[in-house]
Short mmCIF file of N, CA and C in Angstrom, two decimals:
data_model
loop_
_atom_site.label_atom_id
_atom_site.label_comp_id
_atom_site.label_asym_id
_atom_site.label_seq_id
_atom_site.Cartn_x
_atom_site.Cartn_y
_atom_site.Cartn_z
N ASP H 25 -15.03 14.43 10.82
CA ASP H 25 -15.53 13.14 11.30
C ASP H 25 -14.43 12.29 11.91
N GLY H 26 -13.28 12.87 12.16
CA GLY H 26 -12.18 12.14 12.76
C GLY H 26 -11.30 11.41 11.76
N ALA H 27 -11.59 11.51 10.48
CA ALA H 27 -10.77 10.85 9.46
C ALA H 27 -9.57 11.72 9.10
N LEU H 28 -8.48 11.07 8.74
CA LEU H 28 -7.31 11.75 8.18
C LEU H 28 -7.28 11.41 6.70
N THR H 29 -7.35 12.42 5.84
CA THR H 29 -7.34 12.19 4.40
C THR H 29 -6.09 12.82 3.82
N ILE H 30 -5.32 12.03 3.08
CA ILE H 30 -4.04 12.44 2.52
C ILE H 30 -4.07 12.19 1.02
N ALA H 31 -3.49 13.11 0.26
CA ALA H 31 -3.37 12.91 -1.18
C ALA H 31 -1.94 13.17 -1.60
N ILE H 32 -1.49 12.43 -2.58
CA ILE H 32 -0.18 12.64 -3.19
C ILE H 32 -0.39 12.50 -4.70
N GLY H 33 0.21 13.41 -5.45
CA GLY H 33 -0.01 13.38 -6.89
C GLY H 33 1.24 13.69 -7.68
N ASP H 34 1.13 13.46 -8.99
CA ASP H 34 2.23 13.69 -9.90
C ASP H 34 1.66 14.06 -11.26
N ALA H 35 1.86 15.31 -11.66
CA ALA H 35 1.35 15.78 -12.95
C ALA H 35 2.29 15.41 -14.07
N THR H 36 1.73 15.13 -15.23
CA THR H 36 2.57 14.93 -16.41
C THR H 36 3.05 16.30 -16.88
N GLY H 37 4.17 16.31 -17.52
CA GLY H 37 4.67 17.56 -18.10
C GLY H 37 5.32 18.47 -17.08
N HIS H 38 5.69 19.65 -17.55
CA HIS H 38 6.37 20.64 -16.73
C HIS H 38 5.86 22.01 -17.13
N GLY H 39 6.24 23.00 -16.37
CA GLY H 39 5.94 24.38 -16.74
C GLY H 39 4.56 24.83 -16.32
N MET H 40 4.10 25.90 -16.98
CA MET H 40 2.87 26.56 -16.59
C MET H 40 1.64 25.66 -16.76
N ARG H 41 1.56 24.90 -17.83
CA ARG H 41 0.39 24.04 -18.03
C ARG H 41 0.31 22.97 -16.95
N ALA H 42 1.44 22.36 -16.62
CA ALA H 42 1.44 21.36 -15.55
C ALA H 42 1.10 22.02 -14.22
N GLY H 43 1.59 23.23 -14.00
CA GLY H 43 1.25 23.97 -12.79
C GLY H 43 -0.23 24.27 -12.69
N THR H 44 -0.85 24.57 -13.82
CA THR H 44 -2.29 24.79 -13.86
C THR H 44 -3.03 23.52 -13.46
N LEU H 45 -2.56 22.39 -13.96
CA LEU H 45 -3.17 21.10 -13.63
C LEU H 45 -3.06 20.81 -12.13
N VAL H 46 -1.89 21.06 -11.55
CA VAL H 46 -1.69 20.82 -10.12
C VAL H 46 -2.60 21.73 -9.30
N THR H 47 -2.68 23.00 -9.68
CA THR H 47 -3.54 23.94 -8.96
C THR H 47 -5.00 23.52 -9.03
N ALA H 48 -5.44 23.12 -10.21
CA ALA H 48 -6.83 22.67 -10.37
C ALA H 48 -7.09 21.43 -9.52
N THR H 49 -6.14 20.50 -9.50
CA THR H 49 -6.31 19.26 -8.73
C THR H 49 -6.37 19.56 -7.24
N LYS H 50 -5.52 20.46 -6.77
CA LYS H 50 -5.57 20.85 -5.36
C LYS H 50 -6.93 21.43 -5.00
N SER H 51 -7.46 22.26 -5.87
CA SER H 51 -8.79 22.85 -5.63
C SER H 51 -9.86 21.78 -5.60
N LEU H 52 -9.78 20.84 -6.53
CA LEU H 52 -10.77 19.76 -6.57
C LEU H 52 -10.65 18.88 -5.33
N PHE H 53 -9.43 18.61 -4.91
CA PHE H 53 -9.24 17.80 -3.70
C PHE H 53 -9.87 18.51 -2.51
N GLY H 54 -9.64 19.82 -2.39
CA GLY H 54 -10.26 20.58 -1.31
C GLY H 54 -11.77 20.54 -1.36
N ALA H 55 -12.32 20.60 -2.57
CA ALA H 55 -13.77 20.59 -2.72
C ALA H 55 -14.38 19.22 -2.45
N PHE H 56 -13.67 18.15 -2.81
CA PHE H 56 -14.24 16.82 -2.72
C PHE H 56 -13.70 15.99 -1.55
N ALA H 57 -12.80 16.54 -0.75
CA ALA H 57 -12.14 15.76 0.31
C ALA H 57 -13.11 15.17 1.31
N ARG H 58 -14.26 15.80 1.48
CA ARG H 58 -15.23 15.28 2.45
C ARG H 58 -16.24 14.29 1.84
N GLU H 59 -16.07 13.99 0.57
CA GLU H 59 -16.94 12.97 -0.04
C GLU H 59 -16.82 11.69 0.79
N PRO H 60 -17.93 11.02 1.05
CA PRO H 60 -17.85 9.81 1.87
C PRO H 60 -17.11 8.66 1.18
N GLU H 61 -17.08 8.64 -0.14
CA GLU H 61 -16.43 7.56 -0.88
C GLU H 61 -15.29 8.09 -1.72
N LEU H 62 -14.12 7.48 -1.61
CA LEU H 62 -12.96 7.91 -2.40
C LEU H 62 -13.20 7.72 -3.89
N ILE H 63 -13.95 6.70 -4.25
CA ILE H 63 -14.23 6.45 -5.66
C ILE H 63 -14.98 7.64 -6.26
N SER H 64 -15.92 8.19 -5.52
CA SER H 64 -16.66 9.36 -5.98
C SER H 64 -15.73 10.56 -6.15
N THR H 65 -14.81 10.74 -5.22
CA THR H 65 -13.83 11.83 -5.32
C THR H 65 -13.02 11.68 -6.60
N MET H 66 -12.51 10.49 -6.86
CA MET H 66 -11.70 10.25 -8.06
C MET H 66 -12.51 10.48 -9.34
N THR H 67 -13.71 9.95 -9.37
CA THR H 67 -14.55 10.06 -10.56
C THR H 67 -14.89 11.52 -10.86
N ARG H 68 -15.31 12.26 -9.83
CA ARG H 68 -15.69 13.66 -10.02
C ARG H 68 -14.48 14.53 -10.40
N ALA H 69 -13.35 14.30 -9.74
CA ALA H 69 -12.15 15.08 -10.05
C ALA H 69 -11.66 14.76 -11.46
N GLY H 70 -11.67 13.48 -11.83
CA GLY H 70 -11.24 13.10 -13.18
C GLY H 70 -12.10 13.73 -14.25
N ALA H 71 -13.41 13.74 -14.04
CA ALA H 71 -14.33 14.34 -15.02
C ALA H 71 -14.10 15.85 -15.12
N ALA H 72 -13.90 16.50 -13.98
CA ALA H 72 -13.66 17.95 -13.99
C ALA H 72 -12.38 18.29 -14.74
N LEU H 73 -11.31 17.53 -14.51
CA LEU H 73 -10.05 17.79 -15.21
C LEU H 73 -10.17 17.49 -16.70
N ALA H 74 -10.92 16.46 -17.06
CA ALA H 74 -11.11 16.14 -18.49
C ALA H 74 -11.83 17.29 -19.19
N ARG H 75 -12.79 17.92 -18.50
CA ARG H 75 -13.52 19.05 -19.09
C ARG H 75 -12.62 20.26 -19.31
N MET H 76 -11.50 20.34 -18.58
CA MET H 76 -10.56 21.46 -18.77
C MET H 76 -9.84 21.36 -20.11
N ASN H 77 -9.86 20.16 -20.72
CA ASN H 77 -9.27 19.94 -22.03
C ASN H 77 -7.81 20.40 -22.08
N LEU H 78 -6.99 19.87 -21.18
CA LEU H 78 -5.57 20.20 -21.14
C LEU H 78 -4.75 19.28 -22.04
N ARG H 79 -5.41 18.69 -22.99
CA ARG H 79 -4.80 17.79 -23.98
C ARG H 79 -4.10 16.63 -23.32
N ALA H 80 -2.80 16.50 -23.51
CA ALA H 80 -2.09 15.31 -23.04
C ALA H 80 -1.72 15.38 -21.56
N LEU H 81 -2.12 16.42 -20.85
CA LEU H 81 -1.78 16.52 -19.43
C LEU H 81 -2.77 15.74 -18.58
N THR H 82 -2.23 14.93 -17.68
CA THR H 82 -3.06 14.19 -16.74
C THR H 82 -2.41 14.26 -15.37
N MET H 83 -3.16 13.86 -14.36
CA MET H 83 -2.69 13.91 -12.98
C MET H 83 -2.81 12.54 -12.36
N ALA H 84 -1.66 11.96 -12.01
CA ALA H 84 -1.68 10.72 -11.23
C ALA H 84 -1.93 11.12 -9.78
N LEU H 85 -2.71 10.34 -9.06
CA LEU H 85 -3.09 10.72 -7.71
C LEU H 85 -3.40 9.49 -6.87
N THR H 86 -2.99 9.53 -5.62
CA THR H 86 -3.41 8.54 -4.63
C THR H 86 -4.06 9.29 -3.48
N ILE H 87 -5.19 8.79 -3.03
CA ILE H 87 -5.85 9.34 -1.85
C ILE H 87 -5.98 8.21 -0.83
N VAL H 88 -5.60 8.50 0.41
CA VAL H 88 -5.75 7.55 1.50
C VAL H 88 -6.57 8.23 2.60
N ARG H 89 -7.57 7.53 3.07
CA ARG H 89 -8.37 8.03 4.20
C ARG H 89 -8.22 7.02 5.33
N ILE H 90 -7.76 7.52 6.48
CA ILE H 90 -7.56 6.66 7.65
C ILE H 90 -8.60 7.03 8.69
N LYS H 91 -9.36 6.00 9.09
CA LYS H 91 -10.39 6.22 10.10
C LYS H 91 -10.74 4.89 10.75
N ASP H 92 -10.90 4.92 12.05
CA ASP H 92 -11.35 3.75 12.80
C ASP H 92 -10.49 2.52 12.54
N GLY H 93 -9.17 2.71 12.48
CA GLY H 93 -8.26 1.58 12.33
C GLY H 93 -8.21 0.98 10.94
N GLN H 94 -8.72 1.71 9.95
CA GLN H 94 -8.67 1.22 8.57
C GLN H 94 -8.10 2.29 7.65
N ALA H 95 -7.40 1.83 6.62
CA ALA H 95 -6.91 2.71 5.57
C ALA H 95 -7.70 2.39 4.29
N HIS H 96 -8.37 3.40 3.75
CA HIS H 96 -9.08 3.29 2.48
C HIS H 96 -8.15 3.91 1.43
N ILE H 97 -7.84 3.18 0.38
CA ILE H 97 -6.86 3.61 -0.62
C ILE H 97 -7.50 3.62 -2.00
N ALA H 98 -7.40 4.75 -2.69
CA ALA H 98 -7.84 4.84 -4.09
C ALA H 98 -6.70 5.49 -4.87
N ALA H 99 -6.52 5.07 -6.11
CA ALA H 99 -5.40 5.59 -6.89
C ALA H 99 -5.78 5.78 -8.35
N ALA H 100 -5.03 6.68 -8.96
CA ALA H 100 -5.19 6.98 -10.38
C ALA H 100 -3.80 7.06 -10.99
N GLY H 101 -3.23 5.91 -11.32
CA GLY H 101 -1.95 5.88 -12.00
C GLY H 101 -0.73 6.13 -11.14
N MET H 102 -0.82 5.86 -9.85
CA MET H 102 0.32 6.07 -8.94
C MET H 102 0.92 4.74 -8.51
N PRO H 103 2.17 4.79 -7.98
CA PRO H 103 2.79 3.57 -7.46
C PRO H 103 1.98 3.00 -6.29
N PRO H 104 2.28 1.77 -5.91
CA PRO H 104 1.55 1.17 -4.80
C PRO H 104 1.80 1.90 -3.48
N VAL H 105 0.83 1.80 -2.59
CA VAL H 105 0.99 2.26 -1.22
C VAL H 105 1.59 1.09 -0.45
N LEU H 106 2.61 1.37 0.34
CA LEU H 106 3.26 0.32 1.13
C LEU H 106 2.89 0.49 2.59
N ILE H 107 2.60 -0.61 3.26
CA ILE H 107 2.33 -0.58 4.70
C ILE H 107 3.23 -1.60 5.38
N HIS H 108 4.05 -1.08 6.30
CA HIS H 108 4.88 -1.94 7.15
C HIS H 108 4.06 -2.29 8.37
N ARG H 109 3.86 -3.57 8.61
CA ARG H 109 3.07 -4.02 9.75
C ARG H 109 3.94 -4.07 11.00
N GLY H 110 3.58 -3.27 11.98
CA GLY H 110 4.35 -3.17 13.21
C GLY H 110 4.46 -4.48 13.96
N ARG H 111 3.42 -5.29 13.92
CA ARG H 111 3.42 -6.54 14.68
C ARG H 111 4.25 -7.64 14.04
N THR H 112 4.28 -7.68 12.71
CA THR H 112 4.95 -8.79 12.02
C THR H 112 6.25 -8.39 11.33
N GLY H 113 6.43 -7.09 11.06
CA GLY H 113 7.60 -6.63 10.32
C GLY H 113 7.48 -6.82 8.82
N LEU H 114 6.34 -7.30 8.35
CA LEU H 114 6.15 -7.51 6.92
C LEU H 114 5.70 -6.22 6.25
N VAL H 115 6.00 -6.09 4.96
CA VAL H 115 5.53 -4.96 4.17
C VAL H 115 4.51 -5.48 3.16
N GLU H 116 3.33 -4.85 3.18
CA GLU H 116 2.29 -5.18 2.22
C GLU H 116 2.20 -4.06 1.20
N SER H 117 1.97 -4.44 -0.05
CA SER H 117 1.89 -3.50 -1.16
C SER H 117 0.45 -3.45 -1.67
N PHE H 118 -0.09 -2.23 -1.79
CA PHE H 118 -1.46 -2.05 -2.25
C PHE H 118 -1.44 -1.25 -3.55
N LEU H 119 -1.53 -1.96 -4.66
CA LEU H 119 -1.58 -1.33 -5.98
C LEU H 119 -3.04 -1.32 -6.42
N VAL H 120 -3.61 -0.13 -6.46
CA VAL H 120 -5.00 0.03 -6.88
C VAL H 120 -4.97 0.61 -8.29
N PRO H 121 -5.38 -0.17 -9.29
CA PRO H 121 -5.29 0.31 -10.67
C PRO H 121 -6.24 1.48 -10.92
N GLY H 122 -5.81 2.38 -11.78
CA GLY H 122 -6.66 3.51 -12.14
C GLY H 122 -5.96 4.39 -13.16
N MET H 123 -6.72 4.91 -14.10
CA MET H 123 -6.18 5.84 -15.09
C MET H 123 -5.91 7.18 -14.42
N PRO H 124 -4.83 7.87 -14.82
CA PRO H 124 -4.61 9.22 -14.28
C PRO H 124 -5.82 10.12 -14.52
N LEU H 125 -6.03 11.04 -13.60
CA LEU H 125 -7.16 11.96 -13.70
C LEU H 125 -6.99 12.87 -14.91
N GLY H 126 -8.09 13.15 -15.57
CA GLY H 126 -8.07 14.03 -16.74
C GLY H 126 -8.05 13.29 -18.05
N ALA H 127 -7.87 11.97 -18.00
CA ALA H 127 -7.94 11.18 -19.23
C ALA H 127 -9.34 11.33 -19.81
N ARG H 128 -9.43 11.34 -21.09
CA ARG H 128 -10.72 11.60 -21.74
C ARG H 128 -11.74 10.48 -21.55
N THR H 129 -11.25 9.28 -21.31
CA THR H 129 -12.15 8.14 -21.16
C THR H 129 -12.49 7.95 -19.68
N PRO H 130 -13.77 7.93 -19.33
CA PRO H 130 -14.13 7.67 -17.93
C PRO H 130 -13.59 6.32 -17.49
N PHE H 131 -13.17 6.23 -16.23
CA PHE H 131 -12.56 5.01 -15.71
C PHE H 131 -13.31 4.56 -14.46
N PRO H 132 -13.56 3.27 -14.32
CA PRO H 132 -14.25 2.76 -13.12
C PRO H 132 -13.25 2.60 -11.95
N TYR H 133 -13.02 3.68 -11.22
CA TYR H 133 -12.05 3.66 -10.12
C TYR H 133 -12.48 2.68 -9.04
N ALA H 134 -11.50 2.17 -8.30
CA ALA H 134 -11.74 1.21 -7.23
C ALA H 134 -10.98 1.67 -5.99
N GLN H 135 -11.23 1.01 -4.89
CA GLN H 135 -10.47 1.29 -3.69
C GLN H 135 -10.13 -0.02 -3.00
N SER H 136 -9.10 0.05 -2.18
CA SER H 136 -8.69 -1.08 -1.36
C SER H 136 -8.85 -0.63 0.09
N ILE H 137 -9.30 -1.53 0.93
CA ILE H 137 -9.46 -1.22 2.35
C ILE H 137 -8.66 -2.25 3.13
N THR H 138 -7.84 -1.76 4.08
CA THR H 138 -7.04 -2.65 4.90
C THR H 138 -6.95 -2.10 6.31
N ALA H 139 -6.61 -2.97 7.23
CA ALA H 139 -6.41 -2.53 8.61
C ALA H 139 -5.18 -1.62 8.67
N PHE H 140 -5.23 -0.63 9.55
CA PHE H 140 -4.08 0.23 9.81
C PHE H 140 -3.99 0.34 11.33
N GLY H 141 -3.30 -0.65 11.92
CA GLY H 141 -3.29 -0.81 13.36
C GLY H 141 -2.11 -0.15 14.05
N PRO H 142 -2.07 -0.27 15.37
CA PRO H 142 -0.98 0.31 16.15
C PRO H 142 0.38 -0.19 15.66
N GLY H 143 1.31 0.75 15.48
CA GLY H 143 2.66 0.42 15.03
C GLY H 143 2.81 0.27 13.53
N ASP H 144 1.71 0.31 12.79
CA ASP H 144 1.79 0.21 11.33
C ASP H 144 2.30 1.54 10.76
N THR H 145 3.07 1.45 9.68
CA THR H 145 3.62 2.63 9.01
C THR H 145 3.28 2.55 7.53
N LEU H 146 2.72 3.64 7.03
CA LEU H 146 2.24 3.71 5.65
C LEU H 146 3.16 4.63 4.85
N LEU H 147 3.52 4.21 3.63
CA LEU H 147 4.36 5.01 2.73
C LEU H 147 3.62 5.27 1.43
N LEU H 148 3.43 6.56 1.13
CA LEU H 148 2.93 7.01 -0.17
C LEU H 148 4.13 7.58 -0.91
N MET H 149 4.21 7.32 -2.21
CA MET H 149 5.37 7.81 -2.97
C MET H 149 5.01 8.10 -4.41
N SER H 150 5.75 9.03 -4.98
CA SER H 150 5.68 9.23 -6.42
C SER H 150 6.63 8.21 -7.06
N ASP H 151 6.61 8.12 -8.37
CA ASP H 151 7.47 7.14 -9.04
C ASP H 151 8.94 7.55 -9.07
N GLY H 152 9.24 8.76 -8.60
CA GLY H 152 10.62 9.23 -8.64
C GLY H 152 11.59 8.42 -7.80
N LEU H 153 11.12 7.84 -6.69
CA LEU H 153 12.01 7.01 -5.85
C LEU H 153 12.28 5.66 -6.50
N PRO H 154 11.28 4.84 -6.78
CA PRO H 154 11.59 3.52 -7.35
C PRO H 154 12.17 3.58 -8.76
N GLU H 155 11.93 4.69 -9.49
CA GLU H 155 12.46 4.79 -10.85
C GLU H 155 13.78 5.58 -10.90
N ARG H 156 14.41 5.79 -9.77
CA ARG H 156 15.71 6.46 -9.72
C ARG H 156 16.74 5.61 -10.44
N LEU H 157 17.54 6.24 -11.29
CA LEU H 157 18.51 5.52 -12.13
C LEU H 157 19.93 5.69 -11.62
N ASP H 158 20.74 4.66 -11.86
CA ASP H 158 22.17 4.76 -11.58
C ASP H 158 22.89 5.12 -12.89
N PRO H 159 24.21 5.29 -12.88
CA PRO H 159 24.92 5.67 -14.11
C PRO H 159 24.79 4.68 -15.27
N ASN H 160 24.43 3.43 -14.97
CA ASN H 160 24.25 2.41 -16.02
C ASN H 160 22.81 2.32 -16.51
N ASP H 161 21.96 3.26 -16.09
CA ASP H 161 20.54 3.27 -16.42
C ASP H 161 19.77 2.13 -15.77
N ASP H 162 20.32 1.52 -14.72
CA ASP H 162 19.57 0.53 -13.96
C ASP H 162 18.67 1.28 -12.98
N MET H 163 17.48 0.76 -12.79
CA MET H 163 16.49 1.39 -11.93
C MET H 163 16.55 0.81 -10.52
N LEU H 164 16.35 1.67 -9.53
CA LEU H 164 16.27 1.22 -8.14
C LEU H 164 15.22 0.12 -8.03
N GLY H 165 14.04 0.36 -8.56
CA GLY H 165 13.00 -0.66 -8.65
C GLY H 165 12.10 -0.72 -7.42
N TYR H 166 10.95 -1.29 -7.62
CA TYR H 166 9.96 -1.38 -6.56
C TYR H 166 10.34 -2.41 -5.51
N GLU H 167 10.92 -3.53 -5.93
CA GLU H 167 11.30 -4.56 -4.97
C GLU H 167 12.36 -4.04 -4.00
N ARG H 168 13.36 -3.33 -4.53
CA ARG H 168 14.40 -2.76 -3.68
C ARG H 168 13.83 -1.65 -2.80
N THR H 169 12.87 -0.89 -3.32
CA THR H 169 12.21 0.15 -2.52
C THR H 169 11.50 -0.48 -1.33
N VAL H 170 10.80 -1.60 -1.56
CA VAL H 170 10.14 -2.32 -0.46
C VAL H 170 11.16 -2.77 0.57
N ASP H 171 12.30 -3.30 0.11
CA ASP H 171 13.35 -3.75 1.03
C ASP H 171 13.89 -2.59 1.85
N LEU H 172 14.14 -1.44 1.21
CA LEU H 172 14.65 -0.27 1.93
C LEU H 172 13.64 0.21 2.97
N PHE H 173 12.37 0.19 2.60
CA PHE H 173 11.31 0.60 3.53
C PHE H 173 11.26 -0.35 4.72
N ARG H 174 11.31 -1.65 4.45
CA ARG H 174 11.27 -2.65 5.53
C ARG H 174 12.45 -2.46 6.48
N GLU H 175 13.63 -2.22 5.93
CA GLU H 175 14.83 -2.08 6.76
C GLU H 175 14.79 -0.82 7.62
N ALA H 176 14.15 0.24 7.16
CA ALA H 176 14.17 1.51 7.88
C ALA H 176 12.87 1.79 8.64
N ALA H 177 11.88 0.93 8.52
CA ALA H 177 10.56 1.21 9.08
C ALA H 177 10.55 1.36 10.60
N HIS H 178 11.51 0.80 11.29
CA HIS H 178 11.56 0.90 12.76
C HIS H 178 12.03 2.27 13.24
N ARG H 179 12.61 3.06 12.35
CA ARG H 179 13.14 4.38 12.71
C ARG H 179 12.01 5.38 12.88
N ASP H 180 12.33 6.52 13.53
CA ASP H 180 11.30 7.55 13.60
C ASP H 180 11.06 8.07 12.19
N VAL H 181 9.94 8.74 11.99
CA VAL H 181 9.48 9.07 10.64
C VAL H 181 10.50 9.92 9.87
N GLU H 182 11.08 10.93 10.51
CA GLU H 182 12.07 11.76 9.79
C GLU H 182 13.28 10.95 9.37
N ASP H 183 13.78 10.07 10.27
CA ASP H 183 14.93 9.23 9.92
C ASP H 183 14.56 8.24 8.83
N LEU H 184 13.34 7.75 8.85
CA LEU H 184 12.88 6.84 7.81
C LEU H 184 12.90 7.52 6.45
N LEU H 185 12.36 8.73 6.38
CA LEU H 185 12.37 9.49 5.12
C LEU H 185 13.80 9.76 4.66
N ASP H 186 14.64 10.22 5.58
CA ASP H 186 16.03 10.50 5.25
C ASP H 186 16.74 9.26 4.74
N SER H 187 16.46 8.12 5.35
CA SER H 187 17.09 6.87 4.94
C SER H 187 16.70 6.49 3.52
N LEU H 188 15.42 6.60 3.19
CA LEU H 188 14.97 6.25 1.84
C LEU H 188 15.64 7.14 0.79
N VAL H 189 15.67 8.44 1.05
CA VAL H 189 16.28 9.37 0.10
C VAL H 189 17.78 9.13 0.00
N SER H 190 18.43 8.91 1.15
CA SER H 190 19.88 8.68 1.17
C SER H 190 20.26 7.39 0.43
N GLU H 191 19.52 6.32 0.71
CA GLU H 191 19.82 5.04 0.05
C GLU H 191 19.61 5.12 -1.46
N ALA H 192 18.59 5.85 -1.88
CA ALA H 192 18.37 6.04 -3.32
C ALA H 192 19.52 6.83 -3.93
N GLY H 193 20.03 7.83 -3.19
CA GLY H 193 21.18 8.59 -3.66
C GLY H 193 22.44 7.74 -3.77
N LEU H 194 22.66 6.87 -2.80
CA LEU H 194 23.81 5.96 -2.86
C LEU H 194 23.70 5.03 -4.06
N PHE H 195 22.49 4.53 -4.31
CA PHE H 195 22.26 3.66 -5.47
C PHE H 195 22.58 4.40 -6.76
N ALA H 196 22.20 5.68 -6.84
CA ALA H 196 22.38 6.48 -8.07
C ALA H 196 23.84 6.83 -8.32
N LYS H 197 24.71 6.70 -7.30
CA LYS H 197 26.15 6.96 -7.44
C LYS H 197 26.44 8.31 -8.09
N GLY H 198 25.75 9.34 -7.60
CA GLY H 198 26.02 10.69 -8.08
C GLY H 198 25.15 11.14 -9.23
N ARG H 199 24.41 10.26 -9.84
CA ARG H 199 23.52 10.67 -10.93
C ARG H 199 22.34 11.44 -10.35
N ALA H 200 22.09 12.60 -10.89
CA ALA H 200 21.00 13.46 -10.40
C ALA H 200 19.66 12.82 -10.69
N PRO H 201 18.67 13.04 -9.81
CA PRO H 201 17.32 12.52 -10.09
C PRO H 201 16.76 13.16 -11.36
N GLU H 202 16.04 12.36 -12.14
CA GLU H 202 15.43 12.87 -13.36
C GLU H 202 13.95 13.18 -13.16
N ASP H 203 13.44 12.89 -11.97
CA ASP H 203 12.03 13.12 -11.67
C ASP H 203 11.93 13.53 -10.21
N ASP H 204 10.79 14.12 -9.86
CA ASP H 204 10.54 14.47 -8.47
C ASP H 204 10.52 13.21 -7.62
N VAL H 205 10.99 13.35 -6.38
CA VAL H 205 10.86 12.28 -5.40
C VAL H 205 10.00 12.85 -4.27
N THR H 206 8.76 12.36 -4.20
CA THR H 206 7.82 12.83 -3.18
C THR H 206 7.43 11.64 -2.33
N LEU H 207 7.58 11.81 -1.01
CA LEU H 207 7.28 10.73 -0.07
C LEU H 207 6.42 11.29 1.07
N VAL H 208 5.46 10.49 1.51
CA VAL H 208 4.66 10.82 2.67
C VAL H 208 4.63 9.56 3.54
N VAL H 209 5.00 9.73 4.82
CA VAL H 209 4.99 8.60 5.76
C VAL H 209 4.01 8.92 6.88
N ILE H 210 3.18 7.94 7.21
CA ILE H 210 2.22 8.08 8.31
C ILE H 210 2.37 6.85 9.20
N ARG H 211 2.51 7.09 10.49
CA ARG H 211 2.63 5.98 11.45
C ARG H 211 1.47 6.04 12.43
N ASN H 212 0.90 4.89 12.69
CA ASN H 212 -0.15 4.78 13.70
C ASN H 212 0.53 4.61 15.06
N THR H 213 0.44 5.64 15.88
CA THR H 213 1.12 5.61 17.18
C THR H 213 0.17 5.32 18.34
N THR H 214 -1.05 4.88 18.02
CA THR H 214 -1.98 4.55 19.10
C THR H 214 -1.52 3.30 19.83
N ALA H 215 -1.86 3.21 21.09
CA ALA H 215 -1.48 2.04 21.89
C ALA H 215 -2.31 0.83 21.46
N ALA H 216 -1.69 -0.33 21.55
CA ALA H 216 -2.38 -1.57 21.16
C ALA H 216 -3.46 -1.94 22.13
#
């Protein structure tokens, strides 16, 4: 239908059980990606994962659907989606509350809808970037992540990604990441 649907997730735990959760979530995303409502996708996927009874394993997930100049955002326990506005240079943060998928208690998922116009750049991320630690156990933080995104948003997408990872590495002063750092950047390149 001309929509672009993107998902980014982060499983709890490690090893084979976490891998099973990721595989199941990918399958569910494939099965439900064409659902007209993101809330329905989240609800159905969460219920399916809960039925798998993987105990304490859950899947944090953000789904963004871009169509007709709008971004529809639904989340289940993930960091906010950031959008750099090409016209104003401002960064807007969209935190959509939601329990990670697979939690035993059903959750009333919600979505946020915003314009995604020409020159706008969207950043999806796992918590590994803003929660990156330096040798003193200080966290990079979400506010500094927003600043880094704002400063690099004018660059082409690959340079933008490289800049975010590089700046987080400089902040960490040689301390290895303790969590995955997953980033997805989407830019609207349509003419105004």
